[in-house]
mmCIF file of C-alpha atoms and ligand atoms in Angstrom:
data_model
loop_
_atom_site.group_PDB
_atom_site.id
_atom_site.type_symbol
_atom_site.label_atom_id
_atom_site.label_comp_id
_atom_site.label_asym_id
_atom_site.label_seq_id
_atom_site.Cartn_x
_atom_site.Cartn_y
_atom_site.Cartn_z
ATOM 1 C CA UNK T 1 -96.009 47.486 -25.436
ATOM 2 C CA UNK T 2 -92.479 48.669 -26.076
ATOM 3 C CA UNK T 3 -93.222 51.183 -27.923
ATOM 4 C CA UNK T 4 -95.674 52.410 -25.898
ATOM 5 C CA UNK T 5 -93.395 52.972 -23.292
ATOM 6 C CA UNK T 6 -90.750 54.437 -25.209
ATOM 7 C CA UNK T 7 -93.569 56.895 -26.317
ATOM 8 C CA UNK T 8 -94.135 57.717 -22.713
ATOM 9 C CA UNK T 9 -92.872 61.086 -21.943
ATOM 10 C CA UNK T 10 -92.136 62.006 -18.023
ATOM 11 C CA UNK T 11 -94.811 64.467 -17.312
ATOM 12 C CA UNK T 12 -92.647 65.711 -14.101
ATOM 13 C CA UNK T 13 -93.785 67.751 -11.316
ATOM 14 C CA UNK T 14 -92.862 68.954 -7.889
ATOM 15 C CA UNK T 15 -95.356 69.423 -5.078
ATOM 16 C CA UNK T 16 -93.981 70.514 -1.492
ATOM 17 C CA UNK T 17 -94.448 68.252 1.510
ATOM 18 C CA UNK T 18 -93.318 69.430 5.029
ATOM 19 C CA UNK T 19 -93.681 67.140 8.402
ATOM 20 C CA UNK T 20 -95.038 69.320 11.410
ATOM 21 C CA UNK T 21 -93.119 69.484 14.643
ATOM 22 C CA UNK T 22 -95.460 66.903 15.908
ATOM 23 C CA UNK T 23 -94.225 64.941 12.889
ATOM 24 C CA UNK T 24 -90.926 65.795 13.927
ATOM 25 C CA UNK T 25 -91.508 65.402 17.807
ATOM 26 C CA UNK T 26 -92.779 62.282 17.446
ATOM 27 C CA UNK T 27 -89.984 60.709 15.432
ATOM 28 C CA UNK T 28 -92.115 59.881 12.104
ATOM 29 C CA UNK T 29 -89.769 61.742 9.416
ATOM 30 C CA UNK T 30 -88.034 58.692 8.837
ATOM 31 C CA UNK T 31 -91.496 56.778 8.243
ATOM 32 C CA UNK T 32 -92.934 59.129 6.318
ATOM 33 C CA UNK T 33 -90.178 59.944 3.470
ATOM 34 C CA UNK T 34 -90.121 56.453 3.404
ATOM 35 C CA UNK T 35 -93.347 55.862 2.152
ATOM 36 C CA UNK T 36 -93.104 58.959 -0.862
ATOM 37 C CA UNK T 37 -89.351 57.166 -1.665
ATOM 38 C CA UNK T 38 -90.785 53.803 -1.916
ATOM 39 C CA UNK T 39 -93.754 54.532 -4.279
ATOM 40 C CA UNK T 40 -91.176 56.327 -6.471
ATOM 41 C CA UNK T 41 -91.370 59.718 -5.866
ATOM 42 C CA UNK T 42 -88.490 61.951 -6.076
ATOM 43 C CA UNK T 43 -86.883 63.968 -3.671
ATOM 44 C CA UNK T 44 -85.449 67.409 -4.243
ATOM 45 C CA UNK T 45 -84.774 69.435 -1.833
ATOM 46 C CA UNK T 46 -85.304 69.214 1.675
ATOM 47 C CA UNK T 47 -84.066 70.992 5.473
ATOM 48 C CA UNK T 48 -85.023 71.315 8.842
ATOM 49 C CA UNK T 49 -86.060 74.924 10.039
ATOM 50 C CA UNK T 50 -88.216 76.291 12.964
ATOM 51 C CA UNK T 51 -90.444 78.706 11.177
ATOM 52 C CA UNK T 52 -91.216 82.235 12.521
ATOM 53 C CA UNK T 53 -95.174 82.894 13.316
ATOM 54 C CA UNK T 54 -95.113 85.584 10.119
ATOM 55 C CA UNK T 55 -93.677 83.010 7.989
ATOM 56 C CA UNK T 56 -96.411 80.587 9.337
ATOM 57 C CA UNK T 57 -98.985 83.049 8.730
ATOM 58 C CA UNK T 58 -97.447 83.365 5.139
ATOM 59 C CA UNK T 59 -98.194 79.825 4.431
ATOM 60 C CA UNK T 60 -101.213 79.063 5.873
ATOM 61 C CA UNK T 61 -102.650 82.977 4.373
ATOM 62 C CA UNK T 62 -105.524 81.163 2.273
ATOM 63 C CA UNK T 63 -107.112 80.048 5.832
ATOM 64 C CA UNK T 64 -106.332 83.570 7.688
ATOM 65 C CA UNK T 65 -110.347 83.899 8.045
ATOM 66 C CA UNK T 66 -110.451 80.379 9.961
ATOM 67 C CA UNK T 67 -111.557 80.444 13.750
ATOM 68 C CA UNK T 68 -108.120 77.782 13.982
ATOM 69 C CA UNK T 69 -105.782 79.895 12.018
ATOM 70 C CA UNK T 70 -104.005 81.996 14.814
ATOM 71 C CA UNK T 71 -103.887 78.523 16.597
ATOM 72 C CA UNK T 72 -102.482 76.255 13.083
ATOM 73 C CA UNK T 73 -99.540 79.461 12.873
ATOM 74 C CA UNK T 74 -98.755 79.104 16.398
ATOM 75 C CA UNK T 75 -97.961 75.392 16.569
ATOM 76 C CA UNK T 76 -96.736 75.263 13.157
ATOM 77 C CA UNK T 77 -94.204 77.961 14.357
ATOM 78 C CA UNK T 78 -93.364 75.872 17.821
ATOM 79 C CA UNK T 79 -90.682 73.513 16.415
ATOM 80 C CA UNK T 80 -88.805 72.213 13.538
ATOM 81 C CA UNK T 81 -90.872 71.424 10.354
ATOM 82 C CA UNK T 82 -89.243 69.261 7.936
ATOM 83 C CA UNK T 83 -89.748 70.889 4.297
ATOM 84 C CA UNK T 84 -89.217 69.345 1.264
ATOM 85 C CA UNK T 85 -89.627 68.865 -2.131
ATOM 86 C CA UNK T 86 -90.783 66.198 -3.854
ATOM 87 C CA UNK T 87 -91.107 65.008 -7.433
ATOM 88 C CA UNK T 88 -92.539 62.784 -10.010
ATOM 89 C CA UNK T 89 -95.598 62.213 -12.349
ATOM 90 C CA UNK T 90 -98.855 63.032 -10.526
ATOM 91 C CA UNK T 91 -96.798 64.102 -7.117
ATOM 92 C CA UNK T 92 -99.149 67.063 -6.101
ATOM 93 C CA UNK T 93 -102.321 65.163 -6.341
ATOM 94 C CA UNK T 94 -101.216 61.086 -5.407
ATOM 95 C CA UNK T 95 -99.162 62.691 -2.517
ATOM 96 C CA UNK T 96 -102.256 64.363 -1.547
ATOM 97 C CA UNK T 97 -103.557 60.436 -1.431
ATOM 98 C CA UNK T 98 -100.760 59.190 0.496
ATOM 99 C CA UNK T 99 -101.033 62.026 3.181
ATOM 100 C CA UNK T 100 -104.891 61.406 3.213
ATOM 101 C CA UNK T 101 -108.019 63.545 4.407
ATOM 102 C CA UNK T 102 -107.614 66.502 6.035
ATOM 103 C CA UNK T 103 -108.998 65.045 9.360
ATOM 104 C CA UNK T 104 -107.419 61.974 10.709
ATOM 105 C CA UNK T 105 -110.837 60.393 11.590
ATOM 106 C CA UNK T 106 -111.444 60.650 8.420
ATOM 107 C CA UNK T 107 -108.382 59.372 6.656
ATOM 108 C CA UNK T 108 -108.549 56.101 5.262
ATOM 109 C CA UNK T 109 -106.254 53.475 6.792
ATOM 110 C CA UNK T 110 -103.070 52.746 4.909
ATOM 111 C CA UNK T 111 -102.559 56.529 4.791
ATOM 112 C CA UNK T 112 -100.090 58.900 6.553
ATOM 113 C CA UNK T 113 -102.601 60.284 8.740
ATOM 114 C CA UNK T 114 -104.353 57.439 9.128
ATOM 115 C CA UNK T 115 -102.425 55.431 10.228
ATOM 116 C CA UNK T 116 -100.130 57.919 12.049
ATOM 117 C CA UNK T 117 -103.097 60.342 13.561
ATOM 118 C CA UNK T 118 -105.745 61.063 15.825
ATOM 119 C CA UNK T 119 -107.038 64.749 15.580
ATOM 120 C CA UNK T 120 -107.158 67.478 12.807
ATOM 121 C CA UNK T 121 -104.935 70.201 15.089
ATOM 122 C CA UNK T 122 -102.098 67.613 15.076
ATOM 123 C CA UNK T 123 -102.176 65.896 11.709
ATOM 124 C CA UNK T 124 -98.318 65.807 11.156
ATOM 125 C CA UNK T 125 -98.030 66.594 7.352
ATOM 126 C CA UNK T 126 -99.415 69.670 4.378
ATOM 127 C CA UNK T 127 -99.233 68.980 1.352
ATOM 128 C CA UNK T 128 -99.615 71.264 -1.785
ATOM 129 C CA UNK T 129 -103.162 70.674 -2.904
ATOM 130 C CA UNK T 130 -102.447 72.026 -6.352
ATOM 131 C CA UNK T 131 -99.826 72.897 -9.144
ATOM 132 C CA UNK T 132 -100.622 76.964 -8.256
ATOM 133 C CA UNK T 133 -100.143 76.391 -4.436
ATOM 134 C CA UNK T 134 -97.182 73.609 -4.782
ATOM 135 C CA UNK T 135 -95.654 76.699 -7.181
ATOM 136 C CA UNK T 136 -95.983 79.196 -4.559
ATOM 137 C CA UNK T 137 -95.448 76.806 -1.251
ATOM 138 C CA UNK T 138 -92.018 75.761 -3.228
ATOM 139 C CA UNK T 139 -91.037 79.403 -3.947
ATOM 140 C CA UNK T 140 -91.966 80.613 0.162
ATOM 141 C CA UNK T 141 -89.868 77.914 1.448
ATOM 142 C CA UNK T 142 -86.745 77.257 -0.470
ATOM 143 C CA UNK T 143 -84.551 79.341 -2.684
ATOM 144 C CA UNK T 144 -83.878 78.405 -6.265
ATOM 145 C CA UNK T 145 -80.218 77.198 -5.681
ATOM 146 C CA UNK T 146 -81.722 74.904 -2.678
ATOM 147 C CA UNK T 147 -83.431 72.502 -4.885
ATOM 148 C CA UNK T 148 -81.559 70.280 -6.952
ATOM 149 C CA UNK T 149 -81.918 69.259 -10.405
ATOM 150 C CA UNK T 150 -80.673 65.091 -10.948
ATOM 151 C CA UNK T 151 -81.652 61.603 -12.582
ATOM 152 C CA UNK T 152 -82.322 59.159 -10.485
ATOM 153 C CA UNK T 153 -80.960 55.849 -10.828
ATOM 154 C CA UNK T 154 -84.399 54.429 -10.796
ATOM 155 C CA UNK T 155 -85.902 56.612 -13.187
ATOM 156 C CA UNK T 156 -86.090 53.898 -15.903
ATOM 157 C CA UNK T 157 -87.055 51.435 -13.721
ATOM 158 C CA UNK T 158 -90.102 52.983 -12.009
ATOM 159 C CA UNK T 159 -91.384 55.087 -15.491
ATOM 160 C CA UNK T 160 -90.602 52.149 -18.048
ATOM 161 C CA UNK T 161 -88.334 54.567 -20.181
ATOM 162 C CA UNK T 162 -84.959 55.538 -20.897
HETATM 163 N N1 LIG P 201 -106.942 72.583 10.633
HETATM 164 C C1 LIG P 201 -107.410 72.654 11.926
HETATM 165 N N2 LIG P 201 -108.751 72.611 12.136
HETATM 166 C C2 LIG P 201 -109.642 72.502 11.123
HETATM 167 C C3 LIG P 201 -109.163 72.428 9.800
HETATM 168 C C4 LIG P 201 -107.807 72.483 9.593
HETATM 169 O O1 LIG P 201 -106.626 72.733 12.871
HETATM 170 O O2 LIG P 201 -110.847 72.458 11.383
HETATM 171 C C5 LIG P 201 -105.501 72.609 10.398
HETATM 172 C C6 LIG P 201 -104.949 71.225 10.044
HETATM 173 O O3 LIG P 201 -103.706 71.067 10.692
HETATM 174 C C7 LIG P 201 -104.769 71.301 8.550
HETATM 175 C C8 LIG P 201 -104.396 72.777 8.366
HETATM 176 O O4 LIG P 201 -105.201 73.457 9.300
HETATM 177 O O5 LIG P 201 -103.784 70.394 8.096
HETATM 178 C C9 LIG P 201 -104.629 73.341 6.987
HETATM 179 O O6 LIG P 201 -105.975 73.116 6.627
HETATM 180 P P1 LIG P 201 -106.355 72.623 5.177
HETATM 181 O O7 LIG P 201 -107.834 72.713 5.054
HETATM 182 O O8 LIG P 201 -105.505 73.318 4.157
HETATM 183 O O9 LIG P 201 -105.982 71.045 5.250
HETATM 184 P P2 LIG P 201 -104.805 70.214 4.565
HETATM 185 O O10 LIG P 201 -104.536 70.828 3.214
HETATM 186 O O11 LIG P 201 -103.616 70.279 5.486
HETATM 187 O O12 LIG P 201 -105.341 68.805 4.460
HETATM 188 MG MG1 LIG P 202 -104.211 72.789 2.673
#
């Protein structure tokens, strides 16, 4: 058992996570880093910035041919996002689980959005939804020098290894 866990090598990686404004509007920041801190995750960088439509349109570009997209840049570009980087083994994909489907109908309970929303248009959270787009997402919002680079104290604790 031991040494299984000393064989264990961190398999690290960084997704990015940003709360809407109606995230931010409707005072959940708070609630959700809470629940990516508690489960372990890492975080690396992170700021508050109102986002210009072109820089929405920038993020969202993958849905540009979407009957909602002028609509998604709009709003996204309406108020202060919360961006952020987070980190650990499996973040892109199990944060992806914590945030939950797409449309809050259809999240499960015990998720972000379903517990914390009602309609698709207002879903409060994105997520990376893989290690190409967390890459790029990362790169569009921050700078290199903005995320940091540290142990955590609980690193040995939540992984099983030194
Ligand atoms: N969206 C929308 N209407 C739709 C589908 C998506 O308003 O029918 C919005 C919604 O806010 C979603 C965002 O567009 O979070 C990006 O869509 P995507 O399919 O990438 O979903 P996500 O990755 O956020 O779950
Ligand atoms: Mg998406």
């Amino acid at each position: 058992m031991l040494q299984d866990q000393e064989a264990h090598a961190l398999q690290m990686e960084r997704t990015f996570i940003a709360i809407k404004p109606d995230g931010v509007q409707r005072g959940l920041i708070s609630e959700i880093i809470e629940r990516f801190e508690r489960k372990g995750f890492k975080l690396v960088a992170i700021k508050l910035v109102v986002p210009s439509k072109a820089f929405a349109q920038k993020h969202y570009y993958d849905l540009k041919d979407r009957p909602f997209f002028n609509g998604l840049c709009n709003f996204l570009s309406s108020g202060p996002v919360l961006a952020m980087v987070w980190e650990g083994e499996g973040v892109i994909t199990y944060g992806r689980k914590l945030i939950g489907a797409t449309d809050p109908q259809k999240s499960e309970p015990g998720t972000i959005r379903g517990d914390l929303a009602i309609v698709v248009g207002r879903n409060i959270i994105h997520g990376s939804d893989g290690p190409e787009t967390a890459k790029n997402e990362i790169n569009l919002w921050f700078k290199p020098d903005e995320l940091t680079n540290y142990t955590s104290n609980q690193e040995k604790w939540t992984y099983g290894v030194n």
